[in-house]
PDB file of C-alpha atoms in Angstrom:
ATOM      1  CA  SER A   1      11.649  12.078 -29.691  1.00 39.00           C
ATOM      2  CA  LYS A   2      12.581  14.739 -27.135  1.00 44.00           C
ATOM      3  CA  GLU A   3       9.529  16.773 -28.003  1.00 46.00           C
ATOM      4  CA  LYS A   4       7.254  13.829 -27.282  1.00 47.00           C
ATOM      5  CA  GLU A   5       9.017  13.189 -24.032  1.00 48.00           C
ATOM      6  CA  LYS A   6       8.260  16.769 -22.859  1.00 57.00           C
ATOM      7  CA  HIS A   7       4.578  16.331 -23.657  1.00 64.00           C
ATOM      8  CA  CYS A   8       2.443  16.016 -20.550  1.00 73.00           C
ATOM      9  CA  SER A   9      -0.781  14.006 -20.544  1.00 88.00           C
ATOM     10  CA  ALA A  10      -3.251  12.615 -18.057  1.00 91.00           C
ATOM     11  CA  ASN A  11      -5.348   9.453 -17.947  1.00 92.00           C
ATOM     12  CA  PHE A  12      -8.359   8.529 -15.793  1.00 94.00           C
ATOM     13  CA  PRO A  13      -8.965   4.727 -15.885  1.00 94.00           C
ATOM     14  CA  ARG A  14     -11.985   3.369 -14.041  1.00 96.00           C
ATOM     15  CA  ILE A  15     -12.517  -0.205 -12.834  1.00 95.00           C
ATOM     16  CA  VAL A  16     -15.797  -1.417 -11.302  1.00 97.00           C
ATOM     17  CA  VAL A  17     -16.028  -4.909  -9.734  1.00 96.00           C
ATOM     18  CA  LEU A  18     -19.460  -6.255  -8.779  1.00 97.00           C
ATOM     19  CA  SER A  19     -19.048  -9.828  -7.602  1.00 96.00           C
ATOM     20  CA  GLY A  20     -21.744 -12.408  -7.584  1.00 96.00           C
ATOM     21  CA  LYS A  21     -22.633 -14.477  -4.550  1.00 96.00           C
ATOM     22  CA  ASP A  22     -20.015 -17.076  -3.635  1.00 97.00           C
ATOM     23  CA  SER A  23     -17.853 -16.059  -6.609  1.00 97.00           C
ATOM     24  CA  LYS A  24     -14.057 -15.764  -6.733  1.00 97.00           C
ATOM     25  CA  ALA A  25     -11.912 -13.564  -9.028  1.00 97.00           C
ATOM     26  CA  THR A  26      -8.285 -12.297  -9.290  1.00 97.00           C
ATOM     27  CA  VAL A  27      -7.103  -9.223 -11.180  1.00 96.00           C
ATOM     28  CA  TYR A  28      -3.505  -8.173 -11.952  1.00 96.00           C
ATOM     29  CA  ILE A  29      -2.915  -4.489 -12.740  1.00 94.00           C
ATOM     30  CA  ASN A  30       0.365  -2.958 -13.929  1.00 94.00           C
ATOM     31  CA  HIS A  31       0.569   0.840 -14.147  1.00 91.00           C
ATOM     32  CA  MET A  32       3.510   1.889 -16.359  1.00 88.00           C
ATOM     33  CA  GLY A  33       4.594   4.358 -19.028  1.00 82.00           C
ATOM     34  CA  GLY A  34       7.522   5.597 -21.193  1.00 79.00           C
ATOM     35  CA  ARG A  35      10.947   5.861 -19.543  1.00 78.00           C
ATOM     36  CA  ASN A  36      11.144   9.681 -19.497  1.00 82.00           C
ATOM     37  CA  ALA A  37       7.476  10.552 -20.197  1.00 86.00           C
ATOM     38  CA  GLN A  38       5.734  13.260 -18.208  1.00 89.00           C
ATOM     39  CA  TYR A  39       2.153  12.322 -17.368  1.00 91.00           C
ATOM     40  CA  GLN A  40      -0.393  11.859 -14.603  1.00 93.00           C
ATOM     41  CA  SER A  41      -2.319   8.720 -13.846  1.00 94.00           C
ATOM     42  CA  ASN A  42      -5.525   8.863 -11.833  1.00 96.00           C
ATOM     43  CA  PRO A  43      -7.052   5.362 -11.588  1.00 96.00           C
ATOM     44  CA  VAL A  44     -10.154   4.632  -9.491  1.00 97.00           C
ATOM     45  CA  THR A  45     -11.261   1.097  -8.592  1.00 97.00           C
ATOM     46  CA  THR A  46     -14.639   0.454  -7.001  1.00 98.00           C
ATOM     47  CA  VAL A  47     -15.313  -3.029  -5.508  1.00 98.00           C
ATOM     48  CA  LYS A  48     -18.562  -4.419  -4.024  1.00 98.00           C
ATOM     49  CA  LEU A  49     -18.399  -7.983  -2.835  1.00 98.00           C
ATOM     50  CA  GLN A  50     -21.604  -9.968  -2.352  1.00 97.00           C
ATOM     51  CA  ASP A  51     -22.131 -12.567   0.322  1.00 98.00           C
ATOM     52  CA  GLY A  52     -19.485 -15.346   0.358  1.00 98.00           C
ATOM     53  CA  SER A  53     -17.446 -13.941  -2.518  1.00 98.00           C
ATOM     54  CA  GLU A  54     -13.705 -13.284  -2.711  1.00 98.00           C
ATOM     55  CA  PHE A  55     -11.736 -10.771  -4.769  1.00 98.00           C
ATOM     56  CA  ASN A  56      -7.934 -10.592  -5.078  1.00 98.00           C
ATOM     57  CA  MET A  57      -6.307  -7.468  -6.508  1.00 98.00           C
ATOM     58  CA  PHE A  58      -2.626  -7.296  -7.338  1.00 97.00           C
ATOM     59  CA  SER A  59      -1.362  -3.875  -8.334  1.00 96.00           C
ATOM     60  CA  GLN A  60       2.146  -2.702  -9.406  1.00 94.00           C
ATOM     61  CA  ILE A  61       3.160   0.897 -10.014  1.00 92.00           C
ATOM     62  CA  GLN A  62       6.279   1.300 -12.185  1.00 90.00           C
ATOM     63  CA  HIS A  63       5.790   4.603 -13.880  1.00 90.00           C
ATOM     64  CA  SER A  64       8.328   6.935 -15.534  1.00 89.00           C
ATOM     65  CA  LYS A  65      10.479   8.838 -13.073  1.00 88.00           C
ATOM     66  CA  ASN A  66       8.657  12.006 -14.172  1.00 91.00           C
ATOM     67  CA  ALA A  67       5.105  10.687 -13.680  1.00 93.00           C
ATOM     68  CA  VAL A  68       2.566  11.382 -10.987  1.00 95.00           C
ATOM     69  CA  HIS A  69       0.198   8.657  -9.848  1.00 95.00           C
ATOM     70  CA  VAL A  70      -2.823   9.236  -7.581  1.00 96.00           C
ATOM     71  CA  GLU A  71      -4.988   6.200  -7.103  1.00 97.00           C
ATOM     72  CA  ALA A  72      -8.209   5.445  -5.212  1.00 98.00           C
ATOM     73  CA  VAL A  73      -9.506   1.970  -4.273  1.00 98.00           C
ATOM     74  CA  ASN A  74     -12.935   1.788  -2.582  1.00 98.00           C
ATOM     75  CA  ALA A  75     -14.278  -1.570  -1.434  1.00 98.00           C
ATOM     76  CA  THR A  76     -17.396  -2.710   0.312  1.00 98.00           C
ATOM     77  CA  ILE A  77     -17.462  -6.156   1.845  1.00 98.00           C
ATOM     78  CA  LEU A  78     -20.714  -7.939   2.655  1.00 98.00           C
ATOM     79  CA  ASN A  79     -21.360 -11.136   4.714  1.00 98.00           C
ATOM     80  CA  ASP A  80     -18.633 -13.784   4.673  1.00 98.00           C
ATOM     81  CA  ALA A  81     -16.856 -12.010   1.748  1.00 98.00           C
ATOM     82  CA  LYS A  82     -13.116 -11.383   1.522  1.00 98.00           C
ATOM     83  CA  PHE A  83     -11.048  -8.600  -0.154  1.00 98.00           C
ATOM     84  CA  VAL A  84      -7.284  -9.123  -0.703  1.00 98.00           C
ATOM     85  CA  TRP A  85      -5.027  -6.256  -2.002  1.00 98.00           C
ATOM     86  CA  ARG A  86      -1.301  -6.529  -2.764  1.00 97.00           C
ATOM     87  CA  GLY A  87       0.370  -3.346  -3.938  1.00 96.00           C
ATOM     88  CA  LEU A  88       3.909  -2.325  -4.975  1.00 94.00           C
ATOM     89  CA  LEU A  89       4.873   1.338  -5.407  1.00 94.00           C
ATOM     90  CA  ASN A  90       8.041   1.503  -7.386  1.00 90.00           C
ATOM     91  CA  GLY A  91       7.989   4.387  -9.843  1.00 87.00           C
ATOM     92  CA  GLY A  92       7.053   7.997 -10.463  1.00 91.00           C
ATOM     93  CA  THR A  93       8.132  11.202  -8.802  1.00 93.00           C
ATOM     94  CA  LEU A  94       4.939  11.032  -6.718  1.00 94.00           C
ATOM     95  CA  SER A  95       2.830   7.894  -6.252  1.00 95.00           C
ATOM     96  CA  ARG A  96      -0.023   7.787  -3.816  1.00 96.00           C
ATOM     97  CA  VAL A  97      -2.616   5.101  -3.164  1.00 97.00           C
ATOM     98  CA  ASN A  98      -5.790   5.720  -1.096  1.00 98.00           C
ATOM     99  CA  LEU A  99      -7.543   2.592   0.107  1.00 98.00           C
ATOM    100  CA  ALA A 100     -10.959   2.856   1.786  1.00 98.00           C
ATOM    101  CA  VAL A 101     -12.544  -0.394   2.907  1.00 98.00           C
ATOM    102  CA  ASP A 102     -16.008  -0.858   4.508  1.00 98.00           C
ATOM    103  CA  LEU A 103     -16.574  -4.201   6.248  1.00 98.00           C
ATOM    104  CA  THR A 104     -20.343  -3.812   6.474  1.00 97.00           C
ATOM    105  CA  GLY A 105     -21.293  -7.454   6.488  1.00 97.00           C
ATOM    106  CA  ASP A 106     -20.946  -9.966   9.282  1.00 97.00           C
ATOM    107  CA  ASP A 107     -17.796 -12.155   9.163  1.00 98.00           C
ATOM    108  CA  ALA A 108     -16.295  -9.985   6.419  1.00 98.00           C
ATOM    109  CA  GLU A 109     -12.568 -10.127   5.911  1.00 98.00           C
ATOM    110  CA  CYS A 110      -9.901  -7.756   4.434  1.00 98.00           C
ATOM    111  CA  ASP A 111      -6.194  -8.343   3.948  1.00 98.00           C
ATOM    112  CA  LEU A 112      -3.936  -5.492   2.727  1.00 97.00           C
ATOM    113  CA  VAL A 113      -0.213  -5.750   2.056  1.00 97.00           C
ATOM    114  CA  GLY A 114       1.662  -2.827   0.517  1.00 96.00           C
ATOM    115  CA  ALA A 115       5.384  -2.128  -0.238  1.00 94.00           C
ATOM    116  CA  SER A 116       7.024   1.176  -1.255  1.00 93.00           C
ATOM    117  CA  LEU A 117      10.460   1.524  -2.843  1.00 90.00           C
ATOM    118  CA  ALA A 118      11.428   5.182  -2.938  1.00 91.00           C
ATOM    119  CA  ASN A 119      14.684   6.631  -4.264  1.00 89.00           C
ATOM    120  CA  ASP A 120      16.138   9.669  -6.085  1.00 90.00           C
ATOM    121  CA  GLY A 121      13.838  12.237  -4.489  1.00 92.00           C
ATOM    122  CA  ALA A 122      10.583  10.329  -5.133  1.00 94.00           C
ATOM    123  CA  GLN A 123       7.650  10.321  -2.719  1.00 95.00           C
ATOM    124  CA  MET A 124       5.572   7.219  -2.117  1.00 95.00           C
ATOM    125  CA  ASP A 125       2.317   7.425  -0.090  1.00 96.00           C
ATOM    126  CA  ILE A 126      -0.112   4.803   1.127  1.00 96.00           C
ATOM    127  CA  HIS A 127      -3.232   5.953   2.952  1.00 97.00           C
ATOM    128  CA  THR A 128      -5.775   3.512   4.329  1.00 97.00           C
ATOM    129  CA  MET A 129      -9.196   3.741   5.982  1.00 97.00           C
ATOM    130  CA  MET A 130     -10.656   0.570   7.434  1.00 97.00           C
ATOM    131  CA  ARG A 131     -14.232   0.792   8.744  1.00 97.00           C
ATOM    132  CA  HIS A 132     -15.786  -2.129  10.669  1.00 97.00           C
ATOM    133  CA  THR A 133     -19.567  -2.000  11.030  1.00 97.00           C
ATOM    134  CA  GLY A 134     -20.446  -5.708  10.667  1.00 96.00           C
ATOM    135  CA  LYS A 135     -19.967  -8.278  13.462  1.00 96.00           C
ATOM    136  CA  ARG A 136     -16.896 -10.534  13.755  1.00 96.00           C
ATOM    137  CA  GLY A 137     -15.034  -8.806  10.926  1.00 96.00           C
ATOM    138  CA  VAL A 138     -11.310  -9.403  10.427  1.00 97.00           C
ATOM    139  CA  SER A 139      -8.905  -6.845   8.914  1.00 97.00           C
ATOM    140  CA  LYS A 140      -5.120  -7.213   8.541  1.00 97.00           C
ATOM    141  CA  GLN A 141      -2.683  -4.641   7.181  1.00 97.00           C
ATOM    142  CA  GLU A 142       1.072  -4.883   6.610  1.00 95.00           C
ATOM    143  CA  HIS A 143       2.838  -2.020   4.940  1.00 95.00           C
ATOM    144  CA  ARG A 144       6.647  -1.852   4.310  1.00 92.00           C
ATOM    145  CA  SER A 145       8.901   0.793   2.734  1.00 92.00           C
ATOM    146  CA  MET A 146      12.506   1.201   1.793  1.00 88.00           C
ATOM    147  CA  ILE A 147      13.693   4.791   1.396  1.00 91.00           C
ATOM    148  CA  GLY A 148      16.761   5.892  -0.489  1.00 88.00           C
ATOM    149  CA  ASP A 149      18.472   9.208  -1.330  1.00 89.00           C
ATOM    150  CA  ARG A 150      16.341  12.240  -0.814  1.00 93.00           C
ATOM    151  CA  ALA A 151      13.237  10.075  -0.973  1.00 95.00           C
ATOM    152  CA  HIS A 152      10.174  10.273   1.220  1.00 96.00           C
ATOM    153  CA  ALA A 153       7.722   7.530   2.203  1.00 95.00           C
ATOM    154  CA  ILE A 154       4.386   8.179   3.969  1.00 95.00           C
ATOM    155  CA  PHE A 155       1.967   5.749   5.519  1.00 95.00           C
ATOM    156  CA  ARG A 156      -1.190   7.040   7.114  1.00 95.00           C
ATOM    157  CA  GLY A 157      -3.725   4.449   8.234  1.00 94.00           C
ATOM    158  CA  GLN A 158      -6.832   4.378  10.344  1.00 95.00           C
ATOM    159  CA  VAL A 159      -8.933   1.499  11.653  1.00 96.00           C
ATOM    160  CA  LEU A 160     -12.376   2.409  12.911  1.00 96.00           C
ATOM    161  CA  ILE A 161     -14.431  -0.275  14.716  1.00 95.00           C
ATOM    162  CA  LYS A 162     -17.940   1.084  15.251  1.00 95.00           C
ATOM    163  CA  LYS A 163     -20.008   0.230  18.265  1.00 91.00           C
ATOM    164  CA  PRO A 164     -22.290  -2.375  16.569  1.00 90.00           C
ATOM    165  CA  ALA A 165     -19.239  -4.299  15.239  1.00 94.00           C
ATOM    166  CA  ILE A 166     -18.712  -6.658  18.200  1.00 93.00           C
ATOM    167  CA  GLY A 167     -16.283  -9.566  18.026  1.00 95.00           C
ATOM    168  CA  CYS A 168     -14.038  -7.974  15.456  1.00 95.00           C
ATOM    169  CA  GLU A 169     -10.271  -8.405  15.040  1.00 95.00           C
ATOM    170  CA  ALA A 170      -7.946  -5.771  13.552  1.00 96.00           C
ATOM    171  CA  ASP A 171      -4.226  -5.570  13.090  1.00 96.00           C
ATOM    172  CA  GLN A 172      -2.196  -2.760  11.385  1.00 95.00           C
ATOM    173  CA  GLN A 173       1.553  -2.774  11.055  1.00 94.00           C
ATOM    174  CA  SER A 174       3.963  -0.432   9.291  1.00 94.00           C
ATOM    175  CA  ARG A 175       7.693  -0.978   8.956  1.00 92.00           C
ATOM    176  CA  ALA A 176      10.245   1.242   7.229  1.00 92.00           C
ATOM    177  CA  LEU A 177      13.978   0.789   6.380  1.00 88.00           C
ATOM    178  CA  LEU A 178      16.075   3.927   5.767  1.00 88.00           C
ATOM    179  CA  LEU A 179      18.846   3.268   3.171  1.00 84.00           C
ATOM    180  CA  SER A 180      20.222   6.811   3.218  1.00 85.00           C
ATOM    181  CA  ASP A 181      20.785   9.675   5.656  1.00 86.00           C
ATOM    182  CA  THR A 182      18.850  11.941   3.277  1.00 92.00           C
ATOM    183  CA  GLY A 183      15.723   9.786   3.173  1.00 92.00           C
ATOM    184  CA  THR A 184      12.658  10.511   5.380  1.00 94.00           C
ATOM    185  CA  VAL A 185       9.645   8.563   6.502  1.00 94.00           C
ATOM    186  CA  ASP A 186       6.365   9.438   8.151  1.00 95.00           C
ATOM    187  CA  GLN A 187       4.237   6.698   9.660  1.00 93.00           C
ATOM    188  CA  MET A 188       0.854   7.476  11.326  1.00 93.00           C
ATOM    189  CA  PRO A 189      -1.139   4.353  12.215  1.00 92.00           C
ATOM    190  CA  THR A 190      -4.254   5.009  14.230  1.00 93.00           C
ATOM    191  CA  LEU A 191      -6.854   2.800  15.875  1.00 93.00           C
ATOM    192  CA  VAL A 192     -10.348   3.809  17.180  1.00 93.00           C
ATOM    193  CA  VAL A 193     -12.382   1.133  18.944  1.00 93.00           C
ATOM    194  CA  GLU A 194     -15.859   1.941  20.168  1.00 92.00           C
ATOM    195  CA  PRO A 195     -17.213  -1.438  21.395  1.00 88.00           C
ATOM    196  CA  ASP A 196     -15.841  -3.208  24.486  1.00 86.00           C
ATOM    197  CA  ASP A 197     -16.298  -6.693  22.952  1.00 87.00           C
ATOM    198  CA  VAL A 198     -13.578  -7.224  20.355  1.00 88.00           C
ATOM    199  CA  GLU A 199     -11.405 -10.239  19.677  1.00 85.00           C
ATOM    200  CA  GLY A 200      -8.311  -8.093  19.254  1.00 86.00           C
ATOM    201  CA  ALA A 201      -7.142  -4.707  18.018  1.00 90.00           C
ATOM    202  CA  ALA A 202      -3.517  -3.770  17.550  1.00 91.00           C
ATOM    203  CA  HIS A 203      -1.277  -1.402  15.555  1.00 91.00           C
ATOM    204  CA  GLY A 204       2.456  -0.785  15.366  1.00 90.00           C
ATOM    205  CA  SER A 205       5.138   1.209  13.626  1.00 91.00           C
ATOM    206  CA  THR A 206       8.950   0.712  13.335  1.00 89.00           C
ATOM    207  CA  VAL A 207      11.671   2.657  11.570  1.00 88.00           C
ATOM    208  CA  SER A 208      15.260   1.309  11.270  1.00 83.00           C
ATOM    209  CA  ASP A 209      18.417   1.651   9.160  1.00 80.00           C
ATOM    210  CA  LEU A 210      21.145  -0.678   7.959  1.00 69.00           C
ATOM    211  CA  GLN A 211      23.540  -1.558  10.697  1.00 64.00           C
ATOM    212  CA  GLY A 212      27.003  -0.091  10.216  1.00 63.00           C
ATOM    213  CA  GLU A 213      28.719  -3.325  11.329  1.00 60.00           C
ATOM    214  CA  GLU A 214      26.884  -5.371   8.717  1.00 62.00           C
ATOM    215  CA  LEU A 215      27.973  -2.952   5.927  1.00 67.00           C
ATOM    216  CA  PHE A 216      31.520  -2.887   7.239  1.00 62.00           C
ATOM    217  CA  TYR A 217      31.722  -6.684   7.385  1.00 61.00           C
ATOM    218  CA  MET A 218      30.647  -7.043   3.720  1.00 63.00           C
ATOM    219  CA  MET A 219      32.828  -4.144   2.409  1.00 70.00           C
ATOM    220  CA  CYS A 220      35.918  -5.613   4.060  1.00 71.00           C
ATOM    221  CA  ARG A 221      35.359  -8.618   1.819  1.00 67.00           C
ATOM    222  CA  GLY A 222      35.541  -6.611  -1.380  1.00 75.00           C
ATOM    223  CA  ILE A 223      31.834  -5.927  -1.820  1.00 72.00           C
ATOM    224  CA  SER A 224      30.927  -2.348  -2.772  1.00 77.00           C
ATOM    225  CA  GLU A 225      28.728  -0.266  -0.445  1.00 73.00           C
ATOM    226  CA  GLU A 226      25.917  -0.149  -3.043  1.00 74.00           C
ATOM    227  CA  THR A 227      25.933  -3.872  -3.657  1.00 75.00           C
ATOM    228  CA  ALA A 228      26.067  -4.575   0.084  1.00 71.00           C
ATOM    229  CA  LYS A 229      22.968  -2.499   0.717  1.00 69.00           C
ATOM    230  CA  ILE A 230      21.109  -4.321  -1.978  1.00 65.00           C
ATOM    231  CA  MET A 231      22.111  -7.710  -0.481  1.00 62.00           C
ATOM    232  CA  LEU A 232      21.120  -6.669   3.023  1.00 63.00           C
ATOM    233  CA  THR A 233      17.694  -5.534   1.930  1.00 60.00           C
TER     234      THR A 233
END
């Protein structure tokens, strides 16, 4: 009913992952709600990976257009362990994911890939903090966003390689595609490297829009502008 749709609620789910040595696990999480419901979701996931273990986390946010989602993921990676995160932000008036990863063990590995689809005035945020304190750690980040009418996408990421963490490798990339003149994007990748002995450390950021010639070519062949944009993305 309309009265129920106006009701605003909040939920606070908690997930704790404590892996065993040399174990492997995969978790799929789907955050969703009623079509027009107004609510706030505040999930927190805590991950601690023991030596030689691997944990894969797949997360999708497809909330109501009136929902607010603020999520925290905190991971600690010990020796030879690996943490993989794949996230899709595609719902809610405001969706934000904060990822904090500590590579404390030697030869620890982390692989983060996130995608944001923002439209109709929505705001999608991904914030990451990657801390290397163990030796020979490897971290990779790839974040992409598509921004439509009046929407706003934000990526703020920091990689910190502390002085004891020699032989580490870190890569952080952020790419955004503007689908509308009224969409905006903020990208702030940062990299702080204290030791001189690292295998590699890089970060990059690009923002582009759909090329007018490509749209014109497809529209001349009877394809609507909206359909052409979908096909080109």
